[in-house]
mmCIF file of C-alpha atoms in Angstrom:
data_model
loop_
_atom_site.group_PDB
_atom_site.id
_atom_site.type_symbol
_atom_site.label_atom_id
_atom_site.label_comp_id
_atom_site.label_asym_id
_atom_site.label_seq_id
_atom_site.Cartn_x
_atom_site.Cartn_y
_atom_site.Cartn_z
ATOM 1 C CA UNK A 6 -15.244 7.386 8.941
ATOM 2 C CA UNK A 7 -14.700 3.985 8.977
ATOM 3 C CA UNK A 8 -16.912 3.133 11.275
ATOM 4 C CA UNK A 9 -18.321 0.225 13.175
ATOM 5 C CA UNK A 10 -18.525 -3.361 12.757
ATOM 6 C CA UNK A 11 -16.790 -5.380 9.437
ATOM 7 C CA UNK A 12 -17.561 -3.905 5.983
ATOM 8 C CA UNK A 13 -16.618 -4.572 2.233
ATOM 9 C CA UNK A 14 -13.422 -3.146 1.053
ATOM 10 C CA UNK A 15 -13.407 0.784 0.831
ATOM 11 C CA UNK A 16 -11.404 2.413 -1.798
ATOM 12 C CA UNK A 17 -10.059 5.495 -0.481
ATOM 13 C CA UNK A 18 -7.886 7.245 -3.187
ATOM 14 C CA UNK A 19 -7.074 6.239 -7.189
ATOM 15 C CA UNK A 20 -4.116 7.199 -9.245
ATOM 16 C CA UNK A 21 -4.507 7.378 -12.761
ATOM 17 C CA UNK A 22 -1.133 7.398 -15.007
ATOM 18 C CA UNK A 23 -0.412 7.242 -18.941
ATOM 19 C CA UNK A 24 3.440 5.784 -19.446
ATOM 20 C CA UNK A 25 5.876 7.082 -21.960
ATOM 21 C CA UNK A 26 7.451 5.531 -24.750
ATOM 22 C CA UNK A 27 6.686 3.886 -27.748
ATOM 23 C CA UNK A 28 3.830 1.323 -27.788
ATOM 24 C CA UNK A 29 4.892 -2.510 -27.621
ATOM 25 C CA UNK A 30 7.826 -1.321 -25.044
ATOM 26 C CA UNK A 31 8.023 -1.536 -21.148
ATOM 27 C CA UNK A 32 7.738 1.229 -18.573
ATOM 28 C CA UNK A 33 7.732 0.715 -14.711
ATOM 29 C CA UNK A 34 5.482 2.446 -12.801
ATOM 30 C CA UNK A 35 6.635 2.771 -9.089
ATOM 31 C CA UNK A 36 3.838 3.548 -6.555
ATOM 32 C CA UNK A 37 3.710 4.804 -3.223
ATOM 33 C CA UNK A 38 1.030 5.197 -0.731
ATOM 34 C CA UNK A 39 0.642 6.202 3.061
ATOM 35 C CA UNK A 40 -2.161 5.658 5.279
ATOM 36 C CA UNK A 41 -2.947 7.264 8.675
ATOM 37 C CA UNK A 42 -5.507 6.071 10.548
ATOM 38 C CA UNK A 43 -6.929 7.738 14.179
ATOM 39 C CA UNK A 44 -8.765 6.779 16.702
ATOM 40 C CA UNK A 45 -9.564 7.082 20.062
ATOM 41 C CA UNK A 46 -7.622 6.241 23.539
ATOM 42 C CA UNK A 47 -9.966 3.489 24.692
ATOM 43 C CA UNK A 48 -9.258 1.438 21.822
ATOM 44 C CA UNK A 49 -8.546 -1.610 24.110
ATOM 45 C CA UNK A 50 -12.187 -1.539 25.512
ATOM 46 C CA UNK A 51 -13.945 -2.374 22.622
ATOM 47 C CA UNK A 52 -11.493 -4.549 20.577
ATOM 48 C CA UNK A 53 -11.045 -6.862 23.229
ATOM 49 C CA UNK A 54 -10.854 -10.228 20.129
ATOM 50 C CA UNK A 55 -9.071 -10.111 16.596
ATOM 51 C CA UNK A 56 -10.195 -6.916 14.997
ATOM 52 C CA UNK A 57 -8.085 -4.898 12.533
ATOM 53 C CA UNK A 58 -7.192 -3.007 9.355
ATOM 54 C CA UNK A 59 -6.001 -4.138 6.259
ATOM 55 C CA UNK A 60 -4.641 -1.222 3.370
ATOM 56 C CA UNK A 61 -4.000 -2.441 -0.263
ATOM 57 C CA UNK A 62 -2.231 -0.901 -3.085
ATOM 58 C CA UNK A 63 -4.462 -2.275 -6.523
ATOM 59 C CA UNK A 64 -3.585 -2.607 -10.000
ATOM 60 C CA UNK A 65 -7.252 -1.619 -11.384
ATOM 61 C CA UNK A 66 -6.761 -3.752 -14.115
ATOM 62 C CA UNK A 67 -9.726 -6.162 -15.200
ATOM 63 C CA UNK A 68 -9.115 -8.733 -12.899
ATOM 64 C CA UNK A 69 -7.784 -6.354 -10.117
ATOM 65 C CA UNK A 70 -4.166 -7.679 -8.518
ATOM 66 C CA UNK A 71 -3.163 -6.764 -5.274
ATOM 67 C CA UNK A 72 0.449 -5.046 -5.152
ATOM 68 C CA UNK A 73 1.199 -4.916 -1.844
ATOM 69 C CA UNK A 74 -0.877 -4.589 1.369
ATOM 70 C CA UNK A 75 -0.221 -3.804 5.708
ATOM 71 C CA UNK A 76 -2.586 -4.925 8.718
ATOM 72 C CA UNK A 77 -2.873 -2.771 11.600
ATOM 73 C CA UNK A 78 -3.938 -4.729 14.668
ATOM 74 C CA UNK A 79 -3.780 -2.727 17.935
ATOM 75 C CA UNK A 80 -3.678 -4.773 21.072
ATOM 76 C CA UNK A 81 -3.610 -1.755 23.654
ATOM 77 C CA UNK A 82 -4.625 1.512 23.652
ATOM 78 C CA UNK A 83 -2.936 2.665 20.223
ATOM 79 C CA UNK A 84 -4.411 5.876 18.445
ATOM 80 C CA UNK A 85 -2.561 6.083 15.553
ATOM 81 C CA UNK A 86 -0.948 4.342 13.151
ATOM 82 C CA UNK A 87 0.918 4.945 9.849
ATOM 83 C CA UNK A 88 1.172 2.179 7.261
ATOM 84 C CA UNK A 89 3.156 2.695 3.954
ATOM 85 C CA UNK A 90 2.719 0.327 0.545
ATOM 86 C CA UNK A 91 5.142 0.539 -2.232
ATOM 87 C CA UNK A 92 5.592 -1.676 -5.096
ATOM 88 C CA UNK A 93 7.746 -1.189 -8.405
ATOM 89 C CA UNK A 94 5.220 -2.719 -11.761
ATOM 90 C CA UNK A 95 5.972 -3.256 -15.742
ATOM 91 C CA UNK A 96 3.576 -1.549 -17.390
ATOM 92 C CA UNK A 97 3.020 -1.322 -21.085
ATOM 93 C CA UNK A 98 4.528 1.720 -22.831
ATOM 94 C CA UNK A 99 1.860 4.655 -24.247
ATOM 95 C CA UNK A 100 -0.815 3.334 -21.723
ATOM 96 C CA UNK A 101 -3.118 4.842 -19.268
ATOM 97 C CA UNK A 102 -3.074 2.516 -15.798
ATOM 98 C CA UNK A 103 -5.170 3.569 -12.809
ATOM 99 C CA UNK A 104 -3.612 2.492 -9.240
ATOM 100 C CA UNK A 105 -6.209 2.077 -5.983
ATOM 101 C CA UNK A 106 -5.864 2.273 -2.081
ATOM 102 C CA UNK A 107 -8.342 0.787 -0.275
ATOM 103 C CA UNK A 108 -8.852 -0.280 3.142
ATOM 104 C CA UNK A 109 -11.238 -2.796 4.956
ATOM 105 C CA UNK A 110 -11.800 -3.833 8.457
ATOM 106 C CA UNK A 111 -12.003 -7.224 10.033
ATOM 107 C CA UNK A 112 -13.611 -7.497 13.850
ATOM 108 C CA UNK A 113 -16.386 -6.297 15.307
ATOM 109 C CA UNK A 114 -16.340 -3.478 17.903
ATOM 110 C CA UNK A 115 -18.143 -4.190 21.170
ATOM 111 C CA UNK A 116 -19.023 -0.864 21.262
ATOM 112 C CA UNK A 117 -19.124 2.811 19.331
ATOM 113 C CA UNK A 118 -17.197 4.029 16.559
ATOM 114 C CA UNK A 119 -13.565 3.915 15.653
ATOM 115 C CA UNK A 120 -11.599 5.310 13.176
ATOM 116 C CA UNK A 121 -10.580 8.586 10.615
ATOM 117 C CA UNK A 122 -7.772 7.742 7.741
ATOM 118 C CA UNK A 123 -5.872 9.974 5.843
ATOM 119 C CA UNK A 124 -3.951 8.810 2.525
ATOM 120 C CA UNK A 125 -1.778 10.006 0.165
ATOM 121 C CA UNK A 126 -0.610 8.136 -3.316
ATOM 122 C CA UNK A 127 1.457 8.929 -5.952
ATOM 123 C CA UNK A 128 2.458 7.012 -9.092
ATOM 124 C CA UNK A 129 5.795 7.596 -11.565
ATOM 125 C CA UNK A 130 6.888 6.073 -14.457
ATOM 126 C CA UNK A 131 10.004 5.355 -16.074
ATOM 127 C CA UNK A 132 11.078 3.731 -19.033
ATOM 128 C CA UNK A 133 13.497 0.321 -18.692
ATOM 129 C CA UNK A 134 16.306 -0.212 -21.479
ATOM 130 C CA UNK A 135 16.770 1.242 -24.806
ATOM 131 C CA UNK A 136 13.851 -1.267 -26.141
ATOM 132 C CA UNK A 137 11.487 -1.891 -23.186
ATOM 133 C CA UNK A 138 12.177 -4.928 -20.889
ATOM 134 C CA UNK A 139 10.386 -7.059 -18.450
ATOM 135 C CA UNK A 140 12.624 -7.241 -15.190
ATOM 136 C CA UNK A 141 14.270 -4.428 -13.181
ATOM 137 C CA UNK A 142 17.277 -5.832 -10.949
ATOM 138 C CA UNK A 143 20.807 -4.469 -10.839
ATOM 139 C CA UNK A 144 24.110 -6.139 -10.588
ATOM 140 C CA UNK A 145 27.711 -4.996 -10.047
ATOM 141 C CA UNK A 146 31.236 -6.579 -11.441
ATOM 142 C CA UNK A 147 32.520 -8.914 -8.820
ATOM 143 C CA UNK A 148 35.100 -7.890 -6.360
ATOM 144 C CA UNK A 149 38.905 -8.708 -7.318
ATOM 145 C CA UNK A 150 40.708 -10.718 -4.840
ATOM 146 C CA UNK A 151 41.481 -8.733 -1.841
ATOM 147 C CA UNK A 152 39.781 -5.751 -3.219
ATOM 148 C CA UNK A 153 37.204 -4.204 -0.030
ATOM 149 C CA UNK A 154 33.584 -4.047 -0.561
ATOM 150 C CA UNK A 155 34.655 -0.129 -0.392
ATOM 151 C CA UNK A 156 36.992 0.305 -3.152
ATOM 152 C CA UNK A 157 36.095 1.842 -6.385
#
């Protein structure tokens, strides 16, 4: 439970990976997390300011880096909500990384307690090039003249 009032971050779930390949190469390491959070129907009685909550997908590396994060900030009676992080990283090849989720909450509740979460993340890897690189983007030949976006 998340519970009442503001409180330090939370982590609610860690992923631990070890990438392929041959050390001194690059593998990505695509993440994806989902958090559900539930509360009650009177919602709007007792976050009647700001009040919210923030998720963050964490690279647990010494210093930590946020990947991506969400806010959730009801301003009726919402009871649910669903917030989804995903981020794409280079990661060094034939080492073990370890991913967080964690969640905090900013506001205070004029009155009892709020909220359950639920979370699921998942981390892949993949190598990049025949020798490791450091940027993943794609690109197609241009377009003849009076050739559709549509033809092969």
């Amino acid at each position: 439970e998340a519970g009442q009032g503001s409180f330090s971050p939370r982590t609610v779930g860690t992923v631990s990976i070890t990438t392929g390949g041959s050390a001194g190469g690059t593998q990505f390491v695509a993440l994806h997390g989902k958090l559900s959070l539930f509360s009650n129907s009177s919602f709007a009685t007792y976050c009647t300011g700001t009040c919210g909550w923030r998720i963050e997908l964490i690279d647990d590396a010494s210093p930590s880096t946020i990947l991506d994060d969400a806010i959730w900030r009801p301003r009726d009676d919402s009871d649910a909500s669903t917030m989804s992080l995903h981020a794409v990283v280079a990661a060094p090849a034939a080492t073990a990384k370890s991913y967080s989720m964690r969640i905090w909450y900013e506001g205070t509740f004029t009155t009892g307690s709020f909220t359950k979460y639920d979370f699921s993340l998942v981390a892949e890897t993949f190598p990049f090039g025949s020798t490791g690189g450091s940027v993943l983007g794609a690109s197609r030949p241009a377009r003849a003249p009076g050739q559709s976006s549509t033809q092969s």
